[in-house]
Short mmCIF file of C-alpha atoms and ligand atoms in Angstrom, two decimals:
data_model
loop_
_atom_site.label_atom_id
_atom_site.label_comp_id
_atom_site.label_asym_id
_atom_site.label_seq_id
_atom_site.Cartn_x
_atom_site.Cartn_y
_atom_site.Cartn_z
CA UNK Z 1 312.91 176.77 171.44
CA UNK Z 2 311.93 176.02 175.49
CA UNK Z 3 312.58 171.92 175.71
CA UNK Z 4 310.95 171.03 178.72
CA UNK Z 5 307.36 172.62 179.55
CA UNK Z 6 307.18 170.91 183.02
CA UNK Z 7 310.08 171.90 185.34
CA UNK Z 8 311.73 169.36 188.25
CA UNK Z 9 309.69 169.89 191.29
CA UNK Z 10 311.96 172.02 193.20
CA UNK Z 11 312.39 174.86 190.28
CA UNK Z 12 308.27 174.60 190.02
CA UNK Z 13 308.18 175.56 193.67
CA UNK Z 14 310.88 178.12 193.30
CA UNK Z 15 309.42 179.43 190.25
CA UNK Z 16 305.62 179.67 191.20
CA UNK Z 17 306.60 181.36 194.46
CA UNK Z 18 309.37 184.04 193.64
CA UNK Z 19 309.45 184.23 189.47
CA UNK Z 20 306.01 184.67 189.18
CA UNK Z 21 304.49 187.62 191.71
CA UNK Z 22 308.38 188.81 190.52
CA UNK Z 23 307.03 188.96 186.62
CA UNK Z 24 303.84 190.58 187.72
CA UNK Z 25 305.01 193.55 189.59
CA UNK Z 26 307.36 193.91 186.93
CA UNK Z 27 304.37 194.34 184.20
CA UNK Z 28 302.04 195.59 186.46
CA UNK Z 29 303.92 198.17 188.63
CA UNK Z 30 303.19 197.81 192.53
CA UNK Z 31 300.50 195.84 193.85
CA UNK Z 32 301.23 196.81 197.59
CA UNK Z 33 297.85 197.30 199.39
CA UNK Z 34 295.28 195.55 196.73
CA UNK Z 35 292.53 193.12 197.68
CA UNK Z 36 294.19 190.34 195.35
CA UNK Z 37 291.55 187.44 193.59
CA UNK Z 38 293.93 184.65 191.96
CA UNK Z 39 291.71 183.31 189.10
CA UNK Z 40 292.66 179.51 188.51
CA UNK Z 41 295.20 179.42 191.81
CA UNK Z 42 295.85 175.37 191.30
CA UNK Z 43 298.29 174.97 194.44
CA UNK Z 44 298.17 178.74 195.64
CA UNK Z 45 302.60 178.91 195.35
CA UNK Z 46 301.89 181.94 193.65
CA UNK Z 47 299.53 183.18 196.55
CA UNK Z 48 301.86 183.01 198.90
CA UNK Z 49 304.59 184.76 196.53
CA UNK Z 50 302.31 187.54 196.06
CA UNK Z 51 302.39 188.09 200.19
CA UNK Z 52 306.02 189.28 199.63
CA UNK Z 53 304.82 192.03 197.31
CA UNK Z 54 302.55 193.78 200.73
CA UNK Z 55 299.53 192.79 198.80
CA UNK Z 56 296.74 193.25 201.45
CA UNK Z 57 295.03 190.01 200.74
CA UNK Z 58 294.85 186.85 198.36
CA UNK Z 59 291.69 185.10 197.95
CA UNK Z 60 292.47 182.32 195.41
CA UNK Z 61 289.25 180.54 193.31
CA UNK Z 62 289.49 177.48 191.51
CA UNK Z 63 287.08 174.36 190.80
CA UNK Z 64 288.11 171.87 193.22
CA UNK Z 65 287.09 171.57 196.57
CA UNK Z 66 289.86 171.35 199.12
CA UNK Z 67 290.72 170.11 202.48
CA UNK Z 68 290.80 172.63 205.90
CA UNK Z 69 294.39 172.50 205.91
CA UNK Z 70 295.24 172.74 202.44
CA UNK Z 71 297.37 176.17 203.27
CA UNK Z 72 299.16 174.28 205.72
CA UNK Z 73 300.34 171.74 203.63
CA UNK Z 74 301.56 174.21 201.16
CA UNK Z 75 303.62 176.19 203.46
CA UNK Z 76 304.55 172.57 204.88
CA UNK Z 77 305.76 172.04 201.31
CA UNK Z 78 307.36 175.99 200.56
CA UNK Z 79 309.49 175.21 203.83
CA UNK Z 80 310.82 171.57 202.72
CA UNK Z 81 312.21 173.71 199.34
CA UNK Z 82 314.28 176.11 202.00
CA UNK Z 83 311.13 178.77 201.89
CA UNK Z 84 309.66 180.91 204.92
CA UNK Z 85 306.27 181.65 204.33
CA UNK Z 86 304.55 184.92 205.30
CA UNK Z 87 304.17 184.45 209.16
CA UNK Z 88 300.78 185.94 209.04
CA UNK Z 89 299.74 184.17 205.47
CA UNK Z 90 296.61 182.43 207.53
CA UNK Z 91 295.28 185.53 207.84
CA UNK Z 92 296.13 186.90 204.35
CA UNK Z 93 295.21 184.23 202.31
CA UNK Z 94 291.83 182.43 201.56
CA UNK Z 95 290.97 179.67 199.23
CA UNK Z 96 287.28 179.51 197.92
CA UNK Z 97 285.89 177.15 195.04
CA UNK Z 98 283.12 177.70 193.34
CA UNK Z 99 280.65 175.58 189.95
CA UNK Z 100 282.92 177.61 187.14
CA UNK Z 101 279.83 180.31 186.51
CA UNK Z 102 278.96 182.71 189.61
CA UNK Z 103 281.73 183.85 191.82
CA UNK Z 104 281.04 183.02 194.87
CA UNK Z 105 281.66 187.15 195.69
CA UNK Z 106 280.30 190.59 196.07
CA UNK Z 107 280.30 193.29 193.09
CA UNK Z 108 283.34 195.19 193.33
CA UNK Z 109 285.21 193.23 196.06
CA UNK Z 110 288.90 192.91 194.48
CA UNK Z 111 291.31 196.08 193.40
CA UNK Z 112 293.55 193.50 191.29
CA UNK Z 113 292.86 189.96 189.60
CA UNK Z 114 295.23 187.76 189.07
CA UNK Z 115 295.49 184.90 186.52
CA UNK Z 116 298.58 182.61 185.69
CA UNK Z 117 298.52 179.89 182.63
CA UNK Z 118 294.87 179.25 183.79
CA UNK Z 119 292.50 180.59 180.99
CA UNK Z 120 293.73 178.03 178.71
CA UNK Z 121 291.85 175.92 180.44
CA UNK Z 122 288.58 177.62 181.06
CA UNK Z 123 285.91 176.14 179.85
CA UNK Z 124 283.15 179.15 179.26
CA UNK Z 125 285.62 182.46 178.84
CA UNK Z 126 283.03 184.82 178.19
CA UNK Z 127 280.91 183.97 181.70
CA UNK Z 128 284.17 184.07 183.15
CA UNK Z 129 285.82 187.51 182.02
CA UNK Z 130 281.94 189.20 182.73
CA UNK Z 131 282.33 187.62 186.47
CA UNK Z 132 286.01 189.38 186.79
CA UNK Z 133 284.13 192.37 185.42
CA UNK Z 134 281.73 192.61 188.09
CA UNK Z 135 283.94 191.57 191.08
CA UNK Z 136 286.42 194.04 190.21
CA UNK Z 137 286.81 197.77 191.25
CA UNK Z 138 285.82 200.13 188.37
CA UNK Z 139 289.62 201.30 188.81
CA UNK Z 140 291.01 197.78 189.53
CA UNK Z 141 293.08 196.38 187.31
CA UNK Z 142 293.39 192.66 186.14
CA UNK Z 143 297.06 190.25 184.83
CA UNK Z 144 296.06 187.83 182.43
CA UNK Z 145 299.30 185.75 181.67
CA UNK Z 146 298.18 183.01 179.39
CA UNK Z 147 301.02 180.58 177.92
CA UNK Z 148 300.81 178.66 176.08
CA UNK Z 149 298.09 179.72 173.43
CA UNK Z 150 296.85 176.33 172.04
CA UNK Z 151 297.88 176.25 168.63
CA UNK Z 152 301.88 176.64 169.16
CA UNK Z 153 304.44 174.45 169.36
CA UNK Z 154 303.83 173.06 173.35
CA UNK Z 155 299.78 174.18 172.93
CA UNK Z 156 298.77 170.65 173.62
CA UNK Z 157 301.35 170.73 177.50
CA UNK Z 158 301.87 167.42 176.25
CA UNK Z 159 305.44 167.76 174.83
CA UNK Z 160 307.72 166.16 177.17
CA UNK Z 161 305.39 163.31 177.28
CA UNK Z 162 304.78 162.80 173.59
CA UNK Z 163 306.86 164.14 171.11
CA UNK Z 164 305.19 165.42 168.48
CA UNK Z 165 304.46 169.15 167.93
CA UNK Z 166 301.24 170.23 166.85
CA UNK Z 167 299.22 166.80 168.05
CA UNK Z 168 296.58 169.02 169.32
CA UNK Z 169 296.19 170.08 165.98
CA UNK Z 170 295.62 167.10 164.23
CA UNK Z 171 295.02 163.77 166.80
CA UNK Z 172 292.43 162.65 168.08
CA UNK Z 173 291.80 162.32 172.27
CA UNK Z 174 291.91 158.16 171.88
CA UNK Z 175 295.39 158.25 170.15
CA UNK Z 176 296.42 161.08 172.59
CA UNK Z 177 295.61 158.60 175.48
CA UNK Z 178 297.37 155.57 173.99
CA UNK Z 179 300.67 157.36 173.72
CA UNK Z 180 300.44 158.61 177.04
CA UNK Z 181 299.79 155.30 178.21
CA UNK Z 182 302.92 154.13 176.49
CA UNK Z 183 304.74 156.61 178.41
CA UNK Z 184 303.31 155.67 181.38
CA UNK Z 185 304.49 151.55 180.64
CA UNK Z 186 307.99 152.82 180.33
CA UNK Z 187 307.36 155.34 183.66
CA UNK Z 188 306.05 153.21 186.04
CA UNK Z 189 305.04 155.72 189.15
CA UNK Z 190 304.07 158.26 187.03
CA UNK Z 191 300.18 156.69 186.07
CA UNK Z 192 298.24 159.15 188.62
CA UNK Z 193 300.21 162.35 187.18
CA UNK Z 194 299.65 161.51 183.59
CA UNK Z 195 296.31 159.63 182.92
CA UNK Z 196 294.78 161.97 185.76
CA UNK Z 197 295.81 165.36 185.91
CA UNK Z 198 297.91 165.51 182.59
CA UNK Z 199 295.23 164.08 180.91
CA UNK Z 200 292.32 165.77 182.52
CA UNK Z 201 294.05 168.99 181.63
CA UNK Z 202 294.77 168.10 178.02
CA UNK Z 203 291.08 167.73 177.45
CA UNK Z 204 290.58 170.70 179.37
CA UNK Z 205 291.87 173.25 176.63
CA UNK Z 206 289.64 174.95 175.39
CA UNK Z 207 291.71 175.75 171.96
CA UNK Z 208 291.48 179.85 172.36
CA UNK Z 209 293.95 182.04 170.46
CA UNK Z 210 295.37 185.63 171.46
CA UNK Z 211 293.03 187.01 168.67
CA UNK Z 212 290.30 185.09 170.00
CA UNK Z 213 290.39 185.71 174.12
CA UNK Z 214 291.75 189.32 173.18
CA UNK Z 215 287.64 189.51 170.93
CA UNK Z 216 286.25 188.16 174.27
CA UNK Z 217 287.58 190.62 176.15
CA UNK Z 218 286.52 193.94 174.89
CA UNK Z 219 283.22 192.37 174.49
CA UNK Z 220 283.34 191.69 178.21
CA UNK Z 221 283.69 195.02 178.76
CA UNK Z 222 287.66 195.68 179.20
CA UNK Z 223 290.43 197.29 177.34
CA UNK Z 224 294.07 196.14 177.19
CA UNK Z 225 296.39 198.90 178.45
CA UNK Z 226 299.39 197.31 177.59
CA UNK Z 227 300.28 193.45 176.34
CA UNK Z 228 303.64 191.62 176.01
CA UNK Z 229 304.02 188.41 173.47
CA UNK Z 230 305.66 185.52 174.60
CA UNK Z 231 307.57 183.84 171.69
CA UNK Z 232 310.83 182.02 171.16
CA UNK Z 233 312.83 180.76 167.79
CA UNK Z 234 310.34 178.48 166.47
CA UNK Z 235 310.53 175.44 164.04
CA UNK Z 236 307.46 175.78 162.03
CA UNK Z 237 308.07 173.21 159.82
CA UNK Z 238 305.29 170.44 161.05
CA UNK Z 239 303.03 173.28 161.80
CA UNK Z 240 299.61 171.64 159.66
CA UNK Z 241 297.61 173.80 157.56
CA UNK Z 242 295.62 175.79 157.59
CA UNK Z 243 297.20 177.08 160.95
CA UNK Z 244 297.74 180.83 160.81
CA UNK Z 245 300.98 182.32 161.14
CA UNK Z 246 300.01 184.49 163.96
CA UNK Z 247 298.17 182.12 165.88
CA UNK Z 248 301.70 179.55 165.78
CA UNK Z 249 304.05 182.66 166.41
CA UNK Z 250 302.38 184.04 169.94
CA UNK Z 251 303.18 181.21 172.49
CA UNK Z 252 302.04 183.03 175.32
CA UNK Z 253 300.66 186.65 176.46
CA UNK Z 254 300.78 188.83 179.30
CA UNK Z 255 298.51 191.33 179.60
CA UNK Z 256 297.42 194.10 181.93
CA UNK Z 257 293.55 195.64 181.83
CA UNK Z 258 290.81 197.61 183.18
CA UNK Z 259 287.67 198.06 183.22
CA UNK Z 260 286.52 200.10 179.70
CA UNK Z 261 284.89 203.34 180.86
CA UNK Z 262 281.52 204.48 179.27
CA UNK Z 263 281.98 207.61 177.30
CA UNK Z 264 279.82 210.11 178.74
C1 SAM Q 301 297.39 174.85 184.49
S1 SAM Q 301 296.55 175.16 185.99
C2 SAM Q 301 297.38 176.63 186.54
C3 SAM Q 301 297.34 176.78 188.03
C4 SAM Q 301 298.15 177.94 188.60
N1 SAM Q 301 297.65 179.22 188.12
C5 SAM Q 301 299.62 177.77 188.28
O1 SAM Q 301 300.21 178.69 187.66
O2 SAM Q 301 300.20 176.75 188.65
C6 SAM Q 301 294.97 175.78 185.45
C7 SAM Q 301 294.01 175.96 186.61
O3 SAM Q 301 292.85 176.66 186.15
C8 SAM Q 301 291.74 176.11 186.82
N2 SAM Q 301 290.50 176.47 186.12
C9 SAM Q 301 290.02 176.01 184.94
N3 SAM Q 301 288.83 176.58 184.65
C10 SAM Q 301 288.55 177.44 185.66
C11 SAM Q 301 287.47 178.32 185.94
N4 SAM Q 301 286.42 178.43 185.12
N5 SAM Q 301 287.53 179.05 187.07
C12 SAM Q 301 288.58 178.94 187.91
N6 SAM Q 301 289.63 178.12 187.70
C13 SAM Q 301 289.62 177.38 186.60
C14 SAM Q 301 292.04 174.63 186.85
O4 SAM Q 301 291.25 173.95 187.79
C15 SAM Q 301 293.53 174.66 187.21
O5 SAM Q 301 293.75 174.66 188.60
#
């Protein structure tokens, strides 16, 4: 069983910018050369680890508006963890956020998407997956790493903050709030990180299972050319009914896709 969801800052940094674009080209094969569209960036680490794989480009979307410089300040913050950026990432990278329905780009535009721990939190999948479908190449191919699935053990991200499995399951949002402001009386420092983003990300899930994003997808028009499941040793024993077996076992996914061809 994985004890801590949320690593210490500097083995986030480490592990967003080197583990992650590592992990892909791993599943994926090489990369080098693809127009690269990083669905649900957050920070954009990972865009900047995906330079080292001789992607061409990395145009990362997300909801959130962001300052000019917000590329700076990253590699500002990859070189105070001992990293050297991609000399040329200003060129290579782009940041562009958009209302969570139209992409704010061209049919066809990217060879590869990208998406890390992000679809968890997406609020309409199906609009989503048909955008990826129409900005991608008809011979692109698309990662869709999603961990964790929300009804498993850390589904609710909240378990180094609260600890009790399955809350997601079976609380309420008020009582969710209360304990995390408990946590936060006994943290002082930490208010912004829990009762903002923690929070706002908790009520964020959108409480998909593999079963249930995998339905989405071929409807969307892909097929899955080859999947990985993301388990551990589990303790089901607080695990509430009627929660199926599968849907507690698969903690995460990986996947790898493209774009279901029309038979003639
Ligand atoms: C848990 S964070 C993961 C961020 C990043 N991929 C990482 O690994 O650190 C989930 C991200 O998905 C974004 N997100 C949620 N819904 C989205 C949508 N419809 N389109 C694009 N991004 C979305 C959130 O704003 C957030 O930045």
């Amino acid at each position: 069983m994985c004890d801590t969801f949320i690593p210490e800052a500097a083995a986030w940094v480490s592990s967003h910018y080197y583990d992650v674009p590592n992990e892909t080209v791993e599943f994926c094969g090489s990369i080098a050369g693809a127009t690269v569209l990083n669905l649900g960036c957050g920070e954009m680490l990972t865009d900047f680890g995906l330079l080292r794989h001789d992607v061409k480009k990395v145009t990362g979307l997300d909801l959130d508006n962001r300052t000019s410089d917000h590329l700076e300040l990253v590699a500002k913050k990859l070189q105070q963890n001992g990293i050297l950026p991609a000399a040329d990432y200003q060129d290579r990278l782009a940041y562009r956020f958009y209302d969570g329905q139209k992409f704010p780009f061209g049919d066809g535009e990217f060879d590869f998407l990208f998406s890390w721990s992000a679809f968890e939190h997406v609020h309409n999948v199906p609009r989503v997956l048909s955008e990826i479908h129409r900005v991608l190449r008809d011979d692109g191919r698309a990662f869709i790493q999603v961990y964790p699935w929300y009804h498993t053990f850390q589904g609710s991200h909240l378990s180094d903050f609260i600890r009790e499995p399955y809350l997601q399951l079976t609380r309420s949002h008020e009582w969710v709030r209360e304990r995390l402001e408990e946590y936060v009386s006994a943290h002082p420092g930490s208010k912004d990180l829990i009762l903002g983003h923690i929070y706002r990300e908790y009520l964020s899930l959108n409480g998909y299972s593999a079963d249930h994003f995998y339905s989405d997808l071929v409807d969307a028009g892909f097929q899955v050319t080859k999947a990985r499941v993301i388990s551990y040793d589990l303790d089901l024993s607080e695990l509430p009914p009627p929660t199926k077996f599968s849907e507690a076992m698969i903690c995460g996914t990986k996947m790898l896709l493209q774009k279901r061809i029309a038979p003639a």
